[in-house]
Amino acid sequence: MQTNYCMIMKTIFNNIPHWIIYHSKRGKLTFSRRELVADFPQLSEQTIKNNLNLLIKKGEIFPVFRGFYSVIPIGYALIGIVPPEFYIDDLMKYLNRPYYVSLLNAAALYGAAHQKPQVFSVITTLPTLRNTTKGNTQINFISTRKDIPKEWLKSFRGENGDFYVSKPELTAADLITFQKEIGGLNRACTVLYELMEIVRFGKLDKSFFDYVPTSTIQRLGYLLENELEQVKQADILFAKAQTHNCKFQKIPLKYSKPTIDCGTNKKWKIIINEDIEIDNL
């Protein structure tokens, strides 16, 4: 039985383009070089590489990451690339990494971004992955030392299957934690203002406070209460932080800026060393 199966597979997979077409028709639109090596043991590495380069040149496949490729569906044939949402889940499975899409990309999916982000932000665990740019697509991998809390992720349906995105509450926190990745606190606050419509801090539990730095809770709470006119949301966040024993220590609002002669907010223990300017409030 196994011998017959192998003979059938050899007939179907008489070359790499046929292999790709066969799997594409069955919904498999991404693949790795090691899969080809396994299914074409008679071909040398160089021959496989040459085949892949030819298919890339013809605009039939797209090199996503080292040794990992995506088929280019007809809808994307003219631009010659596919968006990261199309392949991100398959890529992270290939890399054997937990992950979630966050920051401006997550905010955009919740309708809280003014324009499509130019960078696709993915949070994953250590060791650090190198950022990648293909065509006009840039993926930034942001590493965390902590285990990613699955209960604060939401599954979104994409064109090629589901992918994980931070829930609104975690997105709000990440915008502060990784403010440098999106252009600073002013940009974070502009997005936060719109995101607050769907944030529900009353749902926060221990797993959230174990993952999110206490310094982020302090900065987020201060900004909500004093800059974003979200006093009720700030009060709920403060109460939850106290319930889960967050120990506030005096910290600067902007960590990279001097604090000499700056006032301090007593409730959040924030040294106010930055003036916030928010668009379109």
Coordinates of C-alpha atoms in Angstrom, one line a residue:
M1 CA 0.0 0.0 0.0
Q2 CA 2.8 2.4 1.0
T3 CA 4.7 1.5 -2.2
N4 CA 1.6 2.4 -4.4
Y5 CA 1.2 5.7 -2.6
C6 CA 4.9 6.6 -3.2
M7 CA 4.5 5.7 -6.9
I8 CA 1.4 7.9 -7.2
M9 CA 3.2 10.8 -5.5
K10 CA 6.1 10.5 -7.9
T11 CA 3.7 10.6 -10.8
I12 CA 2.0 13.8 -9.4
F13 CA 5.2 15.4 -8.3
N14 CA 7.3 15.0 -11.5
N15 CA 8.6 18.5 -11.0
I16 CA 8.5 21.4 -8.4
P17 CA 5.9 23.5 -10.2
H18 CA 3.5 20.6 -10.3
W19 CA 4.1 20.0 -6.6
I20 CA 3.2 23.6 -5.9
I21 CA 0.1 23.5 -8.0
Y22 CA -1.0 20.2 -6.5
H23 CA -0.8 21.6 -2.9
S24 CA -2.2 25.0 -3.8
K25 CA -5.4 23.4 -5.2
R26 CA -5.8 21.7 -1.8
G27 CA -5.4 25.0 0.2
K28 CA -1.7 24.8 1.0
L29 CA -0.4 28.2 -0.1
T30 CA 2.9 28.3 1.8
F31 CA 5.8 25.8 1.9
S32 CA 9.4 25.4 3.0
R33 CA 12.5 24.4 1.2
R34 CA 12.9 21.4 3.5
E35 CA 9.5 20.1 2.3
L36 CA 10.8 20.1 -1.2
V37 CA 14.0 18.4 -0.2
A38 CA 12.0 15.7 1.5
D39 CA 9.7 15.2 -1.5
F40 CA 12.4 15.5 -4.2
P41 CA 15.3 13.4 -2.8
Q42 CA 16.6 12.9 -6.3
L43 CA 17.2 16.6 -6.8
S44 CA 20.3 18.4 -5.5
E45 CA 20.0 21.5 -3.3
Q46 CA 21.3 23.6 -6.1
T47 CA 18.7 22.3 -8.5
I48 CA 15.9 23.0 -6.0
K49 CA 17.3 26.5 -5.4
N50 CA 17.4 27.1 -9.2
N51 CA 13.8 26.0 -9.5
L52 CA 12.7 28.3 -6.7
N53 CA 14.6 31.3 -8.1
L54 CA 13.0 30.8 -11.5
L55 CA 9.5 30.6 -9.9
I56 CA 10.3 33.8 -8.0
K57 CA 11.4 35.6 -11.2
K58 CA 8.2 34.5 -12.9
G59 CA 6.1 35.9 -10.1
E60 CA 4.5 32.6 -9.0
I61 CA 6.0 32.4 -5.5
F62 CA 7.2 35.0 -3.0
P63 CA 10.3 34.5 -0.6
V64 CA 8.9 35.3 2.8
F65 CA 11.8 34.3 5.1
R66 CA 14.9 32.1 4.9
G67 CA 13.7 28.8 3.4
F68 CA 10.0 29.7 3.5
Y69 CA 7.8 30.7 0.6
S70 CA 4.3 31.8 -0.3
V71 CA 2.4 31.1 -3.4
I72 CA 1.2 34.3 -5.1
P73 CA -2.6 34.0 -5.7
I74 CA -4.0 35.6 -8.9
G75 CA -5.3 38.6 -6.8
Y76 CA -1.8 39.6 -5.9
A77 CA -0.1 38.7 -9.2
L78 CA 0.2 42.3 -10.4
I79 CA 2.1 43.5 -7.3
G80 CA 4.1 40.3 -7.0
I81 CA 3.9 40.0 -3.2
V82 CA 1.3 38.9 -0.6
P83 CA 0.6 40.8 2.6
P84 CA 2.0 39.4 5.9
E85 CA -1.5 38.6 7.2
F86 CA -1.6 36.0 4.4
Y87 CA 1.3 33.9 5.7
I88 CA 2.2 35.0 9.2
D89 CA 0.6 32.1 11.0
D90 CA 2.2 29.5 8.7
L91 CA 5.5 31.3 9.0
M92 CA 5.5 31.3 12.8
K93 CA 4.5 27.6 12.8
Y94 CA 7.4 26.9 10.5
L95 CA 9.7 28.8 12.9
N96 CA 8.1 27.0 15.9
R97 CA 7.4 30.3 17.7
P98 CA 4.5 31.6 19.7
Y99 CA 3.4 35.0 18.4
Y100 CA 0.8 37.7 18.0
V101 CA 0.3 40.6 15.7
S102 CA 0.3 43.8 17.7
L103 CA 0.8 47.6 17.9
L104 CA -0.6 49.6 15.0
N105 CA -1.5 46.5 13.0
A106 CA -3.7 45.2 15.8
A107 CA -5.2 48.7 16.3
A108 CA -6.0 48.9 12.6
L109 CA -7.8 45.6 12.7
Y110 CA -10.0 47.1 15.5
G111 CA -10.6 50.3 13.5
A112 CA -8.3 52.5 15.6
A113 CA -5.7 53.6 13.2
H114 CA -5.9 56.5 10.7
Q115 CA -3.9 54.7 8.0
K116 CA -2.5 51.3 7.0
P117 CA 0.7 50.8 9.0
Q118 CA 3.9 50.7 6.9
V119 CA 5.5 48.1 9.2
F120 CA 4.0 44.8 10.3
S121 CA 4.7 44.3 14.0
V122 CA 4.9 40.7 15.4
I123 CA 5.6 40.0 19.0
T124 CA 7.3 36.7 19.8
T125 CA 9.6 35.1 22.4
L126 CA 13.4 35.0 22.6
P127 CA 15.8 34.4 20.9
T128 CA 15.4 37.5 18.7
L129 CA 14.4 37.1 15.1
R130 CA 15.9 39.4 12.5
N131 CA 13.5 41.8 10.9
T132 CA 12.8 41.2 7.3
T133 CA 12.0 43.4 4.3
K134 CA 10.7 42.0 1.0
G135 CA 9.6 44.5 -1.6
N136 CA 7.5 47.1 0.2
T137 CA 6.7 44.7 3.1
Q138 CA 8.6 45.1 6.3
I139 CA 8.1 42.7 9.3
N140 CA 9.4 43.8 12.7
F141 CA 9.9 41.0 15.2
I142 CA 9.7 42.2 18.8
S143 CA 11.0 39.8 21.4
T144 CA 9.6 39.3 24.9
R145 CA 11.2 37.4 27.7
K146 CA 7.8 36.3 29.1
D147 CA 5.5 33.6 28.0
I148 CA 2.8 35.0 25.7
P149 CA -0.6 34.8 27.5
K150 CA -3.0 33.1 25.0
E151 CA -6.0 34.3 26.9
W152 CA -5.2 37.9 25.7
L153 CA -5.0 36.9 22.1
K154 CA -7.8 36.9 19.5
S155 CA -8.0 34.8 16.4
F156 CA -8.7 36.8 13.2
R157 CA -9.8 35.2 9.9
G158 CA -7.5 36.0 7.0
E159 CA -7.5 35.0 3.4
N160 CA -5.3 32.0 4.1
G161 CA -6.5 31.0 7.5
D162 CA -6.6 32.4 11.0
F163 CA -3.8 34.4 12.7
Y164 CA -3.4 35.7 16.3
V165 CA -3.8 39.3 17.3
S166 CA -3.6 41.0 20.7
K167 CA -6.9 41.8 22.2
P168 CA -7.7 45.5 22.6
E169 CA -6.6 45.6 26.2
L170 CA -3.2 44.1 25.5
T171 CA -2.9 46.2 22.3
A172 CA -3.4 49.3 24.5
A173 CA -0.6 48.2 26.9
D174 CA 1.8 47.2 24.1
L175 CA 1.4 50.6 22.4
I176 CA 3.0 52.1 25.6
T177 CA 5.5 49.3 26.3
F178 CA 6.8 49.4 22.7
Q179 CA 6.1 53.1 22.0
K180 CA 9.6 53.5 20.4
E181 CA 8.6 51.0 17.7
I182 CA 5.7 53.2 16.6
G183 CA 7.2 56.7 16.8
G184 CA 6.7 57.7 20.5
L185 CA 4.1 58.5 23.1
N186 CA 2.3 61.1 20.9
R187 CA 1.5 58.5 18.3
A188 CA 0.6 55.9 20.9
C189 CA -1.9 58.3 22.5
T190 CA -3.5 59.3 19.2
V191 CA -4.2 55.6 18.6
L192 CA -5.2 54.9 22.2
Y193 CA -7.9 57.5 22.1
E194 CA -9.7 55.6 19.3
L195 CA -9.0 52.2 20.7
M196 CA -10.6 53.1 24.1
E197 CA -14.0 52.6 22.7
I198 CA -13.6 48.9 22.7
V199 CA -11.2 48.4 25.6
R200 CA -12.7 46.7 28.7
F201 CA -10.3 46.9 31.6
G202 CA -12.9 45.3 33.9
K203 CA -11.8 42.0 32.3
L204 CA -8.2 42.2 33.4
D205 CA -6.9 39.3 35.4
K206 CA -3.6 38.1 37.0
S207 CA -2.2 36.8 33.7
F208 CA -2.5 40.3 32.2
F209 CA -0.5 41.9 35.1
D210 CA 2.0 39.1 35.1
Y211 CA 2.8 39.8 31.4
V212 CA 2.5 43.6 31.2
P213 CA 5.2 45.6 32.9
T214 CA 4.0 47.6 35.9
S215 CA 5.7 50.7 34.4
T216 CA 3.4 50.3 31.4
I217 CA 0.3 50.2 33.7
Q218 CA 1.5 53.4 35.4
R219 CA 2.2 55.3 32.1
L220 CA -1.0 54.0 30.5
G221 CA -3.2 55.0 33.5
Y222 CA -1.6 58.4 33.8
L223 CA -2.2 59.1 30.1
L224 CA -5.7 57.9 30.1
E225 CA -6.6 60.0 33.1
N226 CA -4.7 63.2 32.4
E227 CA -4.3 63.4 28.6
L228 CA -7.0 61.3 27.0
E229 CA -10.1 62.3 29.0
Q230 CA -10.7 58.7 30.0
V231 CA -11.0 59.0 33.8
K232 CA -13.4 56.1 34.2
Q233 CA -11.1 53.8 32.2
A234 CA -8.2 55.0 34.3
D235 CA -10.0 54.4 37.5
I236 CA -10.9 50.8 36.5
L237 CA -7.3 50.1 35.5
F238 CA -6.0 51.6 38.8
A239 CA -8.4 49.4 40.8
K240 CA -7.5 46.3 39.0
A241 CA -3.8 47.1 39.4
Q242 CA -4.3 47.5 43.2
T243 CA -6.3 44.2 43.3
H244 CA -3.4 42.4 41.7
N245 CA -0.7 44.0 43.9
C246 CA 1.1 46.1 41.4
K247 CA 3.8 48.0 43.2
F248 CA 4.1 51.5 41.7
Q249 CA 7.5 53.1 41.9
K250 CA 8.4 56.6 40.7
I251 CA 9.2 56.5 37.0
P252 CA 9.5 59.1 34.2
L253 CA 6.7 59.4 31.6
K254 CA 9.3 59.3 28.9
Y255 CA 12.2 57.0 30.0
S256 CA 14.8 58.6 27.7
K257 CA 14.4 62.2 28.8
P258 CA 15.8 64.1 31.8
T259 CA 13.5 64.6 34.9
I260 CA 15.2 67.5 36.6
D261 CA 12.6 70.1 37.9
C262 CA 9.7 68.0 36.7
G263 CA 6.5 67.5 38.7
T264 CA 5.2 64.1 39.8
N265 CA 1.7 62.7 39.6
K266 CA 1.1 61.1 43.1
K267 CA -1.6 58.6 42.0
W268 CA 0.4 56.9 39.2
K269 CA 3.8 58.0 40.5
I270 CA 4.7 59.4 37.1
I271 CA 7.4 62.1 36.7
I272 CA 5.9 64.4 34.1
N273 CA 8.9 65.0 31.8
E274 CA 7.0 65.0 28.4
D275 CA 4.3 67.2 26.9
I276 CA 1.8 65.1 25.0
E277 CA 0.4 66.4 21.7
I278 CA -2.5 64.3 20.3
D279 CA -4.0 64.6 16.9
N280 CA -7.8 65.0 16.2
L281 CA -9.2 64.7 19.8

